[in-house]
PDB file of C-alpha atoms in Angstrom:
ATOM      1  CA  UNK A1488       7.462   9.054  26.404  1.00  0.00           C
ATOM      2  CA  UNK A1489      10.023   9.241  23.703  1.00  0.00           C
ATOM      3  CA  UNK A1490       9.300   6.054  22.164  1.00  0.00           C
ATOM      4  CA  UNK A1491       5.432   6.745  22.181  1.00  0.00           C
ATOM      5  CA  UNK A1492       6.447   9.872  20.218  1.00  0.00           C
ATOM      6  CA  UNK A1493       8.463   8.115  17.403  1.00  0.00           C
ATOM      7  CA  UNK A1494       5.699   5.136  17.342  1.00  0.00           C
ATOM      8  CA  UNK A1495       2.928   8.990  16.896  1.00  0.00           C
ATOM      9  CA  UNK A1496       5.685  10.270  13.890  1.00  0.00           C
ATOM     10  CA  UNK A1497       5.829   6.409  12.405  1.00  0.00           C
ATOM     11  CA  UNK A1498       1.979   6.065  12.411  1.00  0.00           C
ATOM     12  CA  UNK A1499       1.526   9.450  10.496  1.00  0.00           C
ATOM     13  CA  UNK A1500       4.101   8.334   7.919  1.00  0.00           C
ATOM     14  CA  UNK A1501       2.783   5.138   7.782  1.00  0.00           C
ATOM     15  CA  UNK A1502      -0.736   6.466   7.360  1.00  0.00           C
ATOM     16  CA  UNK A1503       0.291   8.522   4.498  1.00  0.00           C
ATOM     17  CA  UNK A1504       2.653   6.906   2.491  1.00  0.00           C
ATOM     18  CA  UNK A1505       0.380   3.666   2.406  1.00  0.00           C
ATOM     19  CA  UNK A1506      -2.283   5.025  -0.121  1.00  0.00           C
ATOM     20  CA  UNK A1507       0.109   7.366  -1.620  1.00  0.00           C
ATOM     21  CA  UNK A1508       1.763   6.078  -4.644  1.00  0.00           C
ATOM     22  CA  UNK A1509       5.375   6.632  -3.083  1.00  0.00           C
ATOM     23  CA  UNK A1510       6.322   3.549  -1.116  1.00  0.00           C
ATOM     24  CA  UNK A1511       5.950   3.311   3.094  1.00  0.00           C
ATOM     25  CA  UNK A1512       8.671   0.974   2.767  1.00  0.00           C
ATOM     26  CA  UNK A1513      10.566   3.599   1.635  1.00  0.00           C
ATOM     27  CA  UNK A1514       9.955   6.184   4.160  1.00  0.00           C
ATOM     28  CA  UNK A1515       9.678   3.705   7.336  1.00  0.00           C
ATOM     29  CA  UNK A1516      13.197   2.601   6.852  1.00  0.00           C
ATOM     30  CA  UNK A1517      14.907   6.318   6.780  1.00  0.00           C
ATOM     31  CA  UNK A1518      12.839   7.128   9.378  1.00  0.00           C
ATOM     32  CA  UNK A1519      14.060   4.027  11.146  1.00  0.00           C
ATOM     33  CA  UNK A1520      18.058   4.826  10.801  1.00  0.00           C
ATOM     34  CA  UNK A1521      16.761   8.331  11.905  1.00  0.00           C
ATOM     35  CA  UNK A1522      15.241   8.014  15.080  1.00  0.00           C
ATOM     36  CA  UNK A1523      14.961   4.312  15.544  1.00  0.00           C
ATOM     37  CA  UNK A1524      12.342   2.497  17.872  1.00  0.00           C
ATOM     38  CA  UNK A1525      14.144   0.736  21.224  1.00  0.00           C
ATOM     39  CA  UNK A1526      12.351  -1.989  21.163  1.00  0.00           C
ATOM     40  CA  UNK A1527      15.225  -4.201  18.791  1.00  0.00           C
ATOM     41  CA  UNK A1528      14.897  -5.308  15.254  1.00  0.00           C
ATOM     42  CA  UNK A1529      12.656  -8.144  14.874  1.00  0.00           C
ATOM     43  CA  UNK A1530       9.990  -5.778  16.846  1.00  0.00           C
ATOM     44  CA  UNK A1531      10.530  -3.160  14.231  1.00  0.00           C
ATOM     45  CA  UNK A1532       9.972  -5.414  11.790  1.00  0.00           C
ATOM     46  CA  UNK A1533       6.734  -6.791  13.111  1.00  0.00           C
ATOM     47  CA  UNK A1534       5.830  -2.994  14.287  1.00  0.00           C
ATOM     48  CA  UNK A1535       6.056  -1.731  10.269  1.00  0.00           C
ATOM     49  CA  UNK A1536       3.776  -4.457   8.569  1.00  0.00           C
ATOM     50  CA  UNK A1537       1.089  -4.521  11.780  1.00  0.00           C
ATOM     51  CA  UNK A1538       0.139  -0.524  12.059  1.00  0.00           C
ATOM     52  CA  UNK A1539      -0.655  -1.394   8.538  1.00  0.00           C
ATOM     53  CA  UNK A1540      -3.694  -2.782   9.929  1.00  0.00           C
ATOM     54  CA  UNK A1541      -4.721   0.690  10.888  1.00  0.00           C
ATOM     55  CA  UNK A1542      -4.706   1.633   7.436  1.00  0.00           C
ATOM     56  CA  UNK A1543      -6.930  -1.199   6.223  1.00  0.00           C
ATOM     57  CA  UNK A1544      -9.217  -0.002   9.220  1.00  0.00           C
ATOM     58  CA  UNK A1545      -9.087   3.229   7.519  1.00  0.00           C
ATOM     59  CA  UNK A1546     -10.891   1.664   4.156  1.00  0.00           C
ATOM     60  CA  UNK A1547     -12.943  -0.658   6.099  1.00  0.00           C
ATOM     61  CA  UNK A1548     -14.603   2.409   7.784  1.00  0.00           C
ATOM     62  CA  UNK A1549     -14.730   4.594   4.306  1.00  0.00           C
ATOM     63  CA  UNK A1550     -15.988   1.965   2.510  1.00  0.00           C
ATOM     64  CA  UNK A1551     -18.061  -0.456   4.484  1.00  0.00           C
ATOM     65  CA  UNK A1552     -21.406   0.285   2.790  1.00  0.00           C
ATOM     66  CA  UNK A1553     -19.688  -0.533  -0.774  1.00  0.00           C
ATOM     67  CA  UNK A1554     -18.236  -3.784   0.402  1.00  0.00           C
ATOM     68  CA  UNK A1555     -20.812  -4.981   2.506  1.00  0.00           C
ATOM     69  CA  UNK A1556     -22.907  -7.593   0.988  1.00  0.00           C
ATOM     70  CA  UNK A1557     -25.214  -8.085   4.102  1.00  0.00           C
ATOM     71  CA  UNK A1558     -26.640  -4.324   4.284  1.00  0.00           C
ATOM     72  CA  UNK A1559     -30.486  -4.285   4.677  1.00  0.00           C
ATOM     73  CA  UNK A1560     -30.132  -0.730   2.622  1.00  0.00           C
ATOM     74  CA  UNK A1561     -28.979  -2.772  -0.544  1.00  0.00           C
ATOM     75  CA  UNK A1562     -31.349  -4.464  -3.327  1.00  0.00           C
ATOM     76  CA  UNK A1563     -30.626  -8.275  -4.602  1.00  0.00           C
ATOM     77  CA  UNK A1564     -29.042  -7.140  -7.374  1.00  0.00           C
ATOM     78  CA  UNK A1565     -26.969  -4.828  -5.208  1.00  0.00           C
ATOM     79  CA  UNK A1566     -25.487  -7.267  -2.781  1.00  0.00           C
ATOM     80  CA  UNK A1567     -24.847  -9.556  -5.937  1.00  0.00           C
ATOM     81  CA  UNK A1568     -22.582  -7.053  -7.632  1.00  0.00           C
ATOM     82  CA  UNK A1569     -20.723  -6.047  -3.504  1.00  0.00           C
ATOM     83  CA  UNK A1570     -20.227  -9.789  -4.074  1.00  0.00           C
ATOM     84  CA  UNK A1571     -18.548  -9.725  -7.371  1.00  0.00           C
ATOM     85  CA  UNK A1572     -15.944  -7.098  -6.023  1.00  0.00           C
ATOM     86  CA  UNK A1573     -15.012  -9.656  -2.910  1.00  0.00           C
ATOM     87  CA  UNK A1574     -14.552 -12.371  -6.078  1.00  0.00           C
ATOM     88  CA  UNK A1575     -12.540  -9.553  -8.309  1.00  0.00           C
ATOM     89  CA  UNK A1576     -10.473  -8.673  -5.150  1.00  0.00           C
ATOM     90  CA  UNK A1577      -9.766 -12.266  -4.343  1.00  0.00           C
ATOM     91  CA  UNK A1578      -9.084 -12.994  -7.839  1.00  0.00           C
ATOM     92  CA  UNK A1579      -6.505 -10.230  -7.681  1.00  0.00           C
ATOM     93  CA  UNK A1580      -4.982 -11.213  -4.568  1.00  0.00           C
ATOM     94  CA  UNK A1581      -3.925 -14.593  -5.694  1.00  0.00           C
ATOM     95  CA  UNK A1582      -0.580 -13.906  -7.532  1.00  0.00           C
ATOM     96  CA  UNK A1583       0.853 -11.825  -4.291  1.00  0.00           C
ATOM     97  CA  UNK A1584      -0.908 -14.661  -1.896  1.00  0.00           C
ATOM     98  CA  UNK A1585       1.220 -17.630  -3.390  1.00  0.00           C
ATOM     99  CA  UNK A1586       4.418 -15.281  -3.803  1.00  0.00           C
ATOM    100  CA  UNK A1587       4.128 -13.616  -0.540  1.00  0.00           C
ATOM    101  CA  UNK A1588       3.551 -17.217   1.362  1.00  0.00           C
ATOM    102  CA  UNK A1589       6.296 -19.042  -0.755  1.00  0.00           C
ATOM    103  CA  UNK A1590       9.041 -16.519  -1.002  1.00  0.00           C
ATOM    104  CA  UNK A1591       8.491 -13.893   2.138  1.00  0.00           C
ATOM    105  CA  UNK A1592      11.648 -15.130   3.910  1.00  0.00           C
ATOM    106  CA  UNK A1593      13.437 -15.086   0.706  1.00  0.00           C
ATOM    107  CA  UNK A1594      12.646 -11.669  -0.265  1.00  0.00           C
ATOM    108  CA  UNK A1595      13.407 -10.290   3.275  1.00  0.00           C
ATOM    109  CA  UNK A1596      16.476 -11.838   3.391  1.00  0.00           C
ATOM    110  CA  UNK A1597      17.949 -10.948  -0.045  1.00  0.00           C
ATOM    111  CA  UNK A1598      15.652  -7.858  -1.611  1.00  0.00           C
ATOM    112  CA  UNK A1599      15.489  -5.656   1.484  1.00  0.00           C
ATOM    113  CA  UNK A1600      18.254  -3.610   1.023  1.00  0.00           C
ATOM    114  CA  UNK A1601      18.327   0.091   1.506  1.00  0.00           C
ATOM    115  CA  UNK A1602      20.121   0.423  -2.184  1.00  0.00           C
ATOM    116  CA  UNK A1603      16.897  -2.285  -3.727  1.00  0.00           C
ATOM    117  CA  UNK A1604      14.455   0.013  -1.993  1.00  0.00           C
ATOM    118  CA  UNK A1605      16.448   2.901  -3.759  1.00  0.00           C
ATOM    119  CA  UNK A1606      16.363   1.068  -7.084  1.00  0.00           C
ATOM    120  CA  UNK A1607      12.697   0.265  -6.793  1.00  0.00           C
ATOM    121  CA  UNK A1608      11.497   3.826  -5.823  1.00  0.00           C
ATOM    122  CA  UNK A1609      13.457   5.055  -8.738  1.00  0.00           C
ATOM    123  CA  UNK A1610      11.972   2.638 -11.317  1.00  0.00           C
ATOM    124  CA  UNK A1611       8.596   3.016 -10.307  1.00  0.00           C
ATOM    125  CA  UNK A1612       9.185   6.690  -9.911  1.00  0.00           C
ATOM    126  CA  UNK A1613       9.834   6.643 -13.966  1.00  0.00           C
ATOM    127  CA  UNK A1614       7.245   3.694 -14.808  1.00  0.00           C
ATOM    128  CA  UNK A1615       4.474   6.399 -13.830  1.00  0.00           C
ATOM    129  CA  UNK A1616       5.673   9.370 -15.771  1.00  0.00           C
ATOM    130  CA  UNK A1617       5.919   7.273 -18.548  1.00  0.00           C
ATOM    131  CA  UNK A1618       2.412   6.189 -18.240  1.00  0.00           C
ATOM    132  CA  UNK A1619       1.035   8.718 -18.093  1.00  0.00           C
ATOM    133  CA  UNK A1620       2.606  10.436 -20.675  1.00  0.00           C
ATOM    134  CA  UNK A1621       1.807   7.570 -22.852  1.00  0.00           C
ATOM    135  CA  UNK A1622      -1.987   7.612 -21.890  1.00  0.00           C
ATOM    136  CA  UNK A1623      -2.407  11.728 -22.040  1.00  0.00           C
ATOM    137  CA  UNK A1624      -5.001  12.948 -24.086  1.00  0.00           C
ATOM    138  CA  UNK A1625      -6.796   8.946 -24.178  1.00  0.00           C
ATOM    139  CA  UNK A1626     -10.046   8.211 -22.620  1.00  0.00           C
ATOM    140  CA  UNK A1627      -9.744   5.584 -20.270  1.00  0.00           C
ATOM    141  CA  UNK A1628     -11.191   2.418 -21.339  1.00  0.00           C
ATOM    142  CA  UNK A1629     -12.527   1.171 -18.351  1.00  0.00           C
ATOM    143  CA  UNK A1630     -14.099   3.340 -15.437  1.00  0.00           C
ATOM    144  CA  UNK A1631     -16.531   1.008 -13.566  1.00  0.00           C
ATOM    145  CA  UNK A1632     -15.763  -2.372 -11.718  1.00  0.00           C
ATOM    146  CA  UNK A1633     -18.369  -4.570 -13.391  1.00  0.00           C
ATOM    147  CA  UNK A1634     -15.848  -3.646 -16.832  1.00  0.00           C
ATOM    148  CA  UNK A1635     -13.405  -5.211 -15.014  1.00  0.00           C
ATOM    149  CA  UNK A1636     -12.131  -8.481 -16.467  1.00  0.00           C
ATOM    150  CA  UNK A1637     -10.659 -11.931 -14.669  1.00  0.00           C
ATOM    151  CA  UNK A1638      -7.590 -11.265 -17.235  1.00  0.00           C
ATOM    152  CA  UNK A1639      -7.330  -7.791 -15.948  1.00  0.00           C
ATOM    153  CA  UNK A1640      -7.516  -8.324 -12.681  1.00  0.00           C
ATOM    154  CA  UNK A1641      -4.580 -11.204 -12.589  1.00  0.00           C
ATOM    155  CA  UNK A1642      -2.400  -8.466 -14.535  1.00  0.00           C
ATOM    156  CA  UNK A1643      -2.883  -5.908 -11.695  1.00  0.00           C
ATOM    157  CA  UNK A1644      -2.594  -8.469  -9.260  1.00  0.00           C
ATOM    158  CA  UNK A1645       0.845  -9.274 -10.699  1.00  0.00           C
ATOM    159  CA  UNK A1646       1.797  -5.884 -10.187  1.00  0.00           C
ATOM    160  CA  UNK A1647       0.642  -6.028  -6.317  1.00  0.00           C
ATOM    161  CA  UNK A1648       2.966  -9.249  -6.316  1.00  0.00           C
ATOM    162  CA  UNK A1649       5.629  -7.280  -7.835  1.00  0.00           C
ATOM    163  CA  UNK A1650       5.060  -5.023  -4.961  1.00  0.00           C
ATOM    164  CA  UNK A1651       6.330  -7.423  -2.227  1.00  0.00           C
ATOM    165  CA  UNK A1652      10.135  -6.092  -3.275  1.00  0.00           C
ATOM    166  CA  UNK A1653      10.630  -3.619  -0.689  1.00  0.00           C
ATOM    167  CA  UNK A1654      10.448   0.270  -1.905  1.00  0.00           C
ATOM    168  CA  UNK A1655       7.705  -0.577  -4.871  1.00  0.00           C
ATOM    169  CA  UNK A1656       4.603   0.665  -2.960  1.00  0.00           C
ATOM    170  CA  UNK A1657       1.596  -2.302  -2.958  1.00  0.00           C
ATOM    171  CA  UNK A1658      -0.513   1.502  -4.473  1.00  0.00           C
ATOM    172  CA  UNK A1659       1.935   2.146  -6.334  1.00  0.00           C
ATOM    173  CA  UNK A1660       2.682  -0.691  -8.458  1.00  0.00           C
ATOM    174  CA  UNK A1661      -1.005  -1.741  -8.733  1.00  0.00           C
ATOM    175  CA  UNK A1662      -1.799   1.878  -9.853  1.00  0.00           C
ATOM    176  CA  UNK A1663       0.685   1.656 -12.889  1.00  0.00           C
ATOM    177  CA  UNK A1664      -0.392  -1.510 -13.638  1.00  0.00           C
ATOM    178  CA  UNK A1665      -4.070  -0.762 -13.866  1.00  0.00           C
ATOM    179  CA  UNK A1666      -2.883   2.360 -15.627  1.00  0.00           C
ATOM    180  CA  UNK A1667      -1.493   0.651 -18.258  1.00  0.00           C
ATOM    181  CA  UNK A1668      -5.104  -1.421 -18.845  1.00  0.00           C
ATOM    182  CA  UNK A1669      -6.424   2.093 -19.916  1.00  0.00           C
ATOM    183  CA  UNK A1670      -8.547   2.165 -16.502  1.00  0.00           C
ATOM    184  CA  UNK A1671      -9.602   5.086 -14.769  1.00  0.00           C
ATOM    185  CA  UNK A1672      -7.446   6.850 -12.292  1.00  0.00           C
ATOM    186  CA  UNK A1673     -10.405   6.954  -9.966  1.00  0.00           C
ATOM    187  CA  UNK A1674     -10.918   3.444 -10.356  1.00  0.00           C
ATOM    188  CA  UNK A1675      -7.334   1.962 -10.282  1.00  0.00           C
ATOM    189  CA  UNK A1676      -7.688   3.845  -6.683  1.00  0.00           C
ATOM    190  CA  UNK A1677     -10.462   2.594  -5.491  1.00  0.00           C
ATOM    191  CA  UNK A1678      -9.318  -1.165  -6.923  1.00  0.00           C
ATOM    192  CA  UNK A1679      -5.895  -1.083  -5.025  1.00  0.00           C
ATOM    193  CA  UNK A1680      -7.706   0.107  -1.917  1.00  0.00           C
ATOM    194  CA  UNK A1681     -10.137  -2.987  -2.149  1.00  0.00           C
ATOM    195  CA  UNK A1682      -6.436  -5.302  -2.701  1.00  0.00           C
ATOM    196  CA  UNK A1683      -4.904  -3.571   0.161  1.00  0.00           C
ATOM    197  CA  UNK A1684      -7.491  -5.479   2.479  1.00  0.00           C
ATOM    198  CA  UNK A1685      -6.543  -9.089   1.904  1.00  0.00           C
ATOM    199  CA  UNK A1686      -3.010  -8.615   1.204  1.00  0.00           C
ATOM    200  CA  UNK A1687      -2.162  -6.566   4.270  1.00  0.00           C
ATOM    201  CA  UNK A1688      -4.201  -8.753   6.859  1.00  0.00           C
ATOM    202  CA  UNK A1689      -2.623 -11.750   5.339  1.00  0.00           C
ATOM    203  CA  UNK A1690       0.709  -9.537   5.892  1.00  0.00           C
ATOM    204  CA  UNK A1691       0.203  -9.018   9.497  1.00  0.00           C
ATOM    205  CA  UNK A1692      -1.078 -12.192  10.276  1.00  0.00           C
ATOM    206  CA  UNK A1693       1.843 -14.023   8.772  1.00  0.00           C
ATOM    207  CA  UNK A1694       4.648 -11.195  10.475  1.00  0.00           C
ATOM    208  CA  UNK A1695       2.754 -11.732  14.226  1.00  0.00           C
ATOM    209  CA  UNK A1696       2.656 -15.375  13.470  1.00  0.00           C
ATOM    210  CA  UNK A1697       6.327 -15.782  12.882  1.00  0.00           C
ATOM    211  CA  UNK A1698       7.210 -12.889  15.655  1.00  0.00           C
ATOM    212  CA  UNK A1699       4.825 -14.825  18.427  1.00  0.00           C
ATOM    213  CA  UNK A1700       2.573 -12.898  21.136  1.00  0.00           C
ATOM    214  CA  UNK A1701       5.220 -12.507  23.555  1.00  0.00           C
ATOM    215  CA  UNK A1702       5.456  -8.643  23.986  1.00  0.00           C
ATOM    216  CA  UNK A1703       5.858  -6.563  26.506  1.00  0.00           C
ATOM    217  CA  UNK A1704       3.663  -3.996  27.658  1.00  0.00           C
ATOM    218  CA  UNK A1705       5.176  -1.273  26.896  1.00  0.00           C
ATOM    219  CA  UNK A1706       5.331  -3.132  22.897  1.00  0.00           C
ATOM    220  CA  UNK A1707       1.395  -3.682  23.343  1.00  0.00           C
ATOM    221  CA  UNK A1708       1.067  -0.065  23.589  1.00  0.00           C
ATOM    222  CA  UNK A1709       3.469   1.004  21.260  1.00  0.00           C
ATOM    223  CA  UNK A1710       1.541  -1.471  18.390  1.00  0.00           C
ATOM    224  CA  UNK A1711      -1.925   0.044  19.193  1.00  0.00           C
ATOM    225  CA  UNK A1712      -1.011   3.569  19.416  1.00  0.00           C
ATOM    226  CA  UNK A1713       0.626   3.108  15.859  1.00  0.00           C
ATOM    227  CA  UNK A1714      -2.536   1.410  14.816  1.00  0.00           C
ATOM    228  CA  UNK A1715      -4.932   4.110  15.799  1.00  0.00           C
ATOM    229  CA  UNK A1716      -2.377   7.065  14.137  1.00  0.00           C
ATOM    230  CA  UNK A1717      -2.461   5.113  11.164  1.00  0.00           C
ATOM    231  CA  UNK A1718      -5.816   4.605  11.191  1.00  0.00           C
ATOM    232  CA  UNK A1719      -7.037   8.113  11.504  1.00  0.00           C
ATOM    233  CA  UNK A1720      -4.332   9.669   9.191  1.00  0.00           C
ATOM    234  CA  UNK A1721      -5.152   6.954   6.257  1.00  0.00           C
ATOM    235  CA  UNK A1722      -8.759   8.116   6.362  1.00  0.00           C
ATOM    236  CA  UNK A1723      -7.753  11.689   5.444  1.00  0.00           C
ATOM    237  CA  UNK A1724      -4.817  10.738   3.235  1.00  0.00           C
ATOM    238  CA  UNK A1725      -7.900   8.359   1.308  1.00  0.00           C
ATOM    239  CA  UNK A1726     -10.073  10.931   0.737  1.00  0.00           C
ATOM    240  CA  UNK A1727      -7.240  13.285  -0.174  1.00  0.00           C
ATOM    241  CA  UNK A1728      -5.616  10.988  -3.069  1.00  0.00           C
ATOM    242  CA  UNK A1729      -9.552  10.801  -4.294  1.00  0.00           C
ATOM    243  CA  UNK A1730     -10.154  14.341  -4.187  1.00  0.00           C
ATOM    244  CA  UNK A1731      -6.919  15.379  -5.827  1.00  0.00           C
ATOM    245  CA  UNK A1732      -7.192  12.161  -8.710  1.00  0.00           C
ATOM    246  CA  UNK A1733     -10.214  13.719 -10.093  1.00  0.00           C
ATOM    247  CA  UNK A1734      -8.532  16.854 -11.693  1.00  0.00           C
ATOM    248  CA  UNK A1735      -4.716  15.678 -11.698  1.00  0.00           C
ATOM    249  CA  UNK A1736      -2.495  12.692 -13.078  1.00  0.00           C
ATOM    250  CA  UNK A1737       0.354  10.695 -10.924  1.00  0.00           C
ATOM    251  CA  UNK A1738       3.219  12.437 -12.182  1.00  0.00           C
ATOM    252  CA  UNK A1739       3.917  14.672  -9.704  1.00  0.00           C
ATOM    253  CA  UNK A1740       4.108  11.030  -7.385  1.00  0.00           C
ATOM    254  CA  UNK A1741       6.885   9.680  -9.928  1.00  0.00           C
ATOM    255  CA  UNK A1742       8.923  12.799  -9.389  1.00  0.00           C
ATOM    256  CA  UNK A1743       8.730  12.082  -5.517  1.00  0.00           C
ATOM    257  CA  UNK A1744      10.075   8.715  -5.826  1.00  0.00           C
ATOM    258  CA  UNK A1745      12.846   9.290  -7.782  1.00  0.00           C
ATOM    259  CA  UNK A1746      13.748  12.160  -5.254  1.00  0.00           C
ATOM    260  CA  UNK A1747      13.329   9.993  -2.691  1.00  0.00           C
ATOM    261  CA  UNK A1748      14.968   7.179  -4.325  1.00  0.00           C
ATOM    262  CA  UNK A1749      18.082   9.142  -5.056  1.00  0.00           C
ATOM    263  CA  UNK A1750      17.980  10.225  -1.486  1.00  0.00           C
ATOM    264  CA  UNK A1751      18.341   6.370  -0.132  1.00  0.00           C
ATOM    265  CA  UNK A1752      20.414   5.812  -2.715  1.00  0.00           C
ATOM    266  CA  UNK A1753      23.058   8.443  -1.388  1.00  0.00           C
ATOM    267  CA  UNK A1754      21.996   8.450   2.284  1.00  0.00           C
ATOM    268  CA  UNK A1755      22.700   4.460   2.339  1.00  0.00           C
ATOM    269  CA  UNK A1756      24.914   3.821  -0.354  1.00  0.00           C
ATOM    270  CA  UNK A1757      27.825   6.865  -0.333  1.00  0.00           C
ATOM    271  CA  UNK A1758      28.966   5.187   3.138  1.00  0.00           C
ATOM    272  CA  UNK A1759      29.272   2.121   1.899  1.00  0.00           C
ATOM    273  CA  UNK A1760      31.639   3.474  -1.410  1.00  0.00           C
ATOM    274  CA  UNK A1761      33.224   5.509   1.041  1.00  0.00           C
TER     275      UNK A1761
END
């Protein structure tokens, strides 16, 4: 019972923190030294990167109509263009796909730090007050997907590489970066939701590949029951981020992550000096 109520409180974190610019990394791992998950480490680490999939769900359901090229309510030229976004998404999620596949282990073993996360959070936490500061008072350049450009799209998807150093946020890194390209909030959004799909099921696939199927039941449950609080808690933090985008900038997220950052920073690090 106690475990299925931490795996409830990890799911709603999860759910949030995944499309908000502020890193789930972040929050899963002082949630983990907080009230940690019995299950033993490699689970946890396989449990973190699979509820994900509940969050993809989450976009899948919101916007299935947009990305599917097969609906009968669509024209020709309709499905042509829900095409061009699988290409622009694909196109983006090349830099993180080569990274991710060459350099996971790597990157686990020597960037997953509690004080890197710290750094990270911080860092980012600044990048987007600076941005936005810089880009106050300028009409963005670009605020439809067809504007979108193959050079464009491998700059964000370096950022979303970027992102696979633990504490960046996969949102947040590919919202500064699209930032920076003069695009529209609303639409460096909706872009890092469309990334999120293939880089997150490519994620999962690669963490349950390398843990193996050999749970136990009570490890089944835990996963799905993470899944489906994910799931249901991304849909409303989606449509929250795209409700509150429309009349206010990410600064308010940068100010977070520095919080937060500094909070790791002395929550992890003081022991460690002391």
């Amino acid at each position: 019972m106690i475990e299925a109520l931490k795996t409830i409180i990890f799911g709603i974190v999860e759910g949030i923190t995944e499309w908000l610019p502020i890193s789930s990394t972040g929050h899963l791992i002082l949630l983990d030294s907080i009230m940690p998950l019995q299950q033993g480490n490699d689970f946890f680490k396989m449990f973190e990167v699979v509820i994900q999939l509940g969050a993809i769900l989450a976009v899948v359901v919101i916007y299935f109509h947009k990305l599917n090229p097969f609906s009968p309510r669509k024209t020709k030229k309709q499905k042509l263009f829900t095409i061009q976004i699988w290409i622009k998404v694909l196109i983006g999620s090349i830099p993180a796909g080569i990274v991710g596949v060459l350099f996971n282990d790597f990157i686990e073993a020597k960037l997953g730090s509690e004080l890197v996360i710290a750094a990270t959070l911080i860092i980012y936490g600044v990048l987007f007050i600076v941005v936005e500061n810089y880009q106050k008072g300028r009409k963005p350049r670009v605020t439809e997907m067809s504007q979108l450009t193959v050079p464009m799209i491998l700059f964000i998807g370096v950022f979303q590489m970027l992102a696979l150093i633990p504490g960046t946020s996969r949102s947040g890194a590919t919202i500064v970066g699209a930032l920076m390209l003069g695009i529209s909030r609303g639409l460096a959004a909706e872009y890092t939701f469309f990334l999120a799909i293939p880089a997150m099921f490519g994620a999962s696939a690669l963490r349950l590949f390398k843990f193996g199927l050999n749970f136990t039941g009570m490890q089944v449950f835990l996963l799905l029951l993470g899944t489906a609080v994910s799931f249901i808690v991304s849909v409303l933090a989606i449509k929250f981020l795209l409700k509150y985008i429309q009349n206010h900038d990410f600064k308010v997220f940068g100010y977070y992550r520095i919080v937060l950052g500094v909070i790791v920073l002395l929550y992890f690090g003081l022991p460690m000096v002391l």
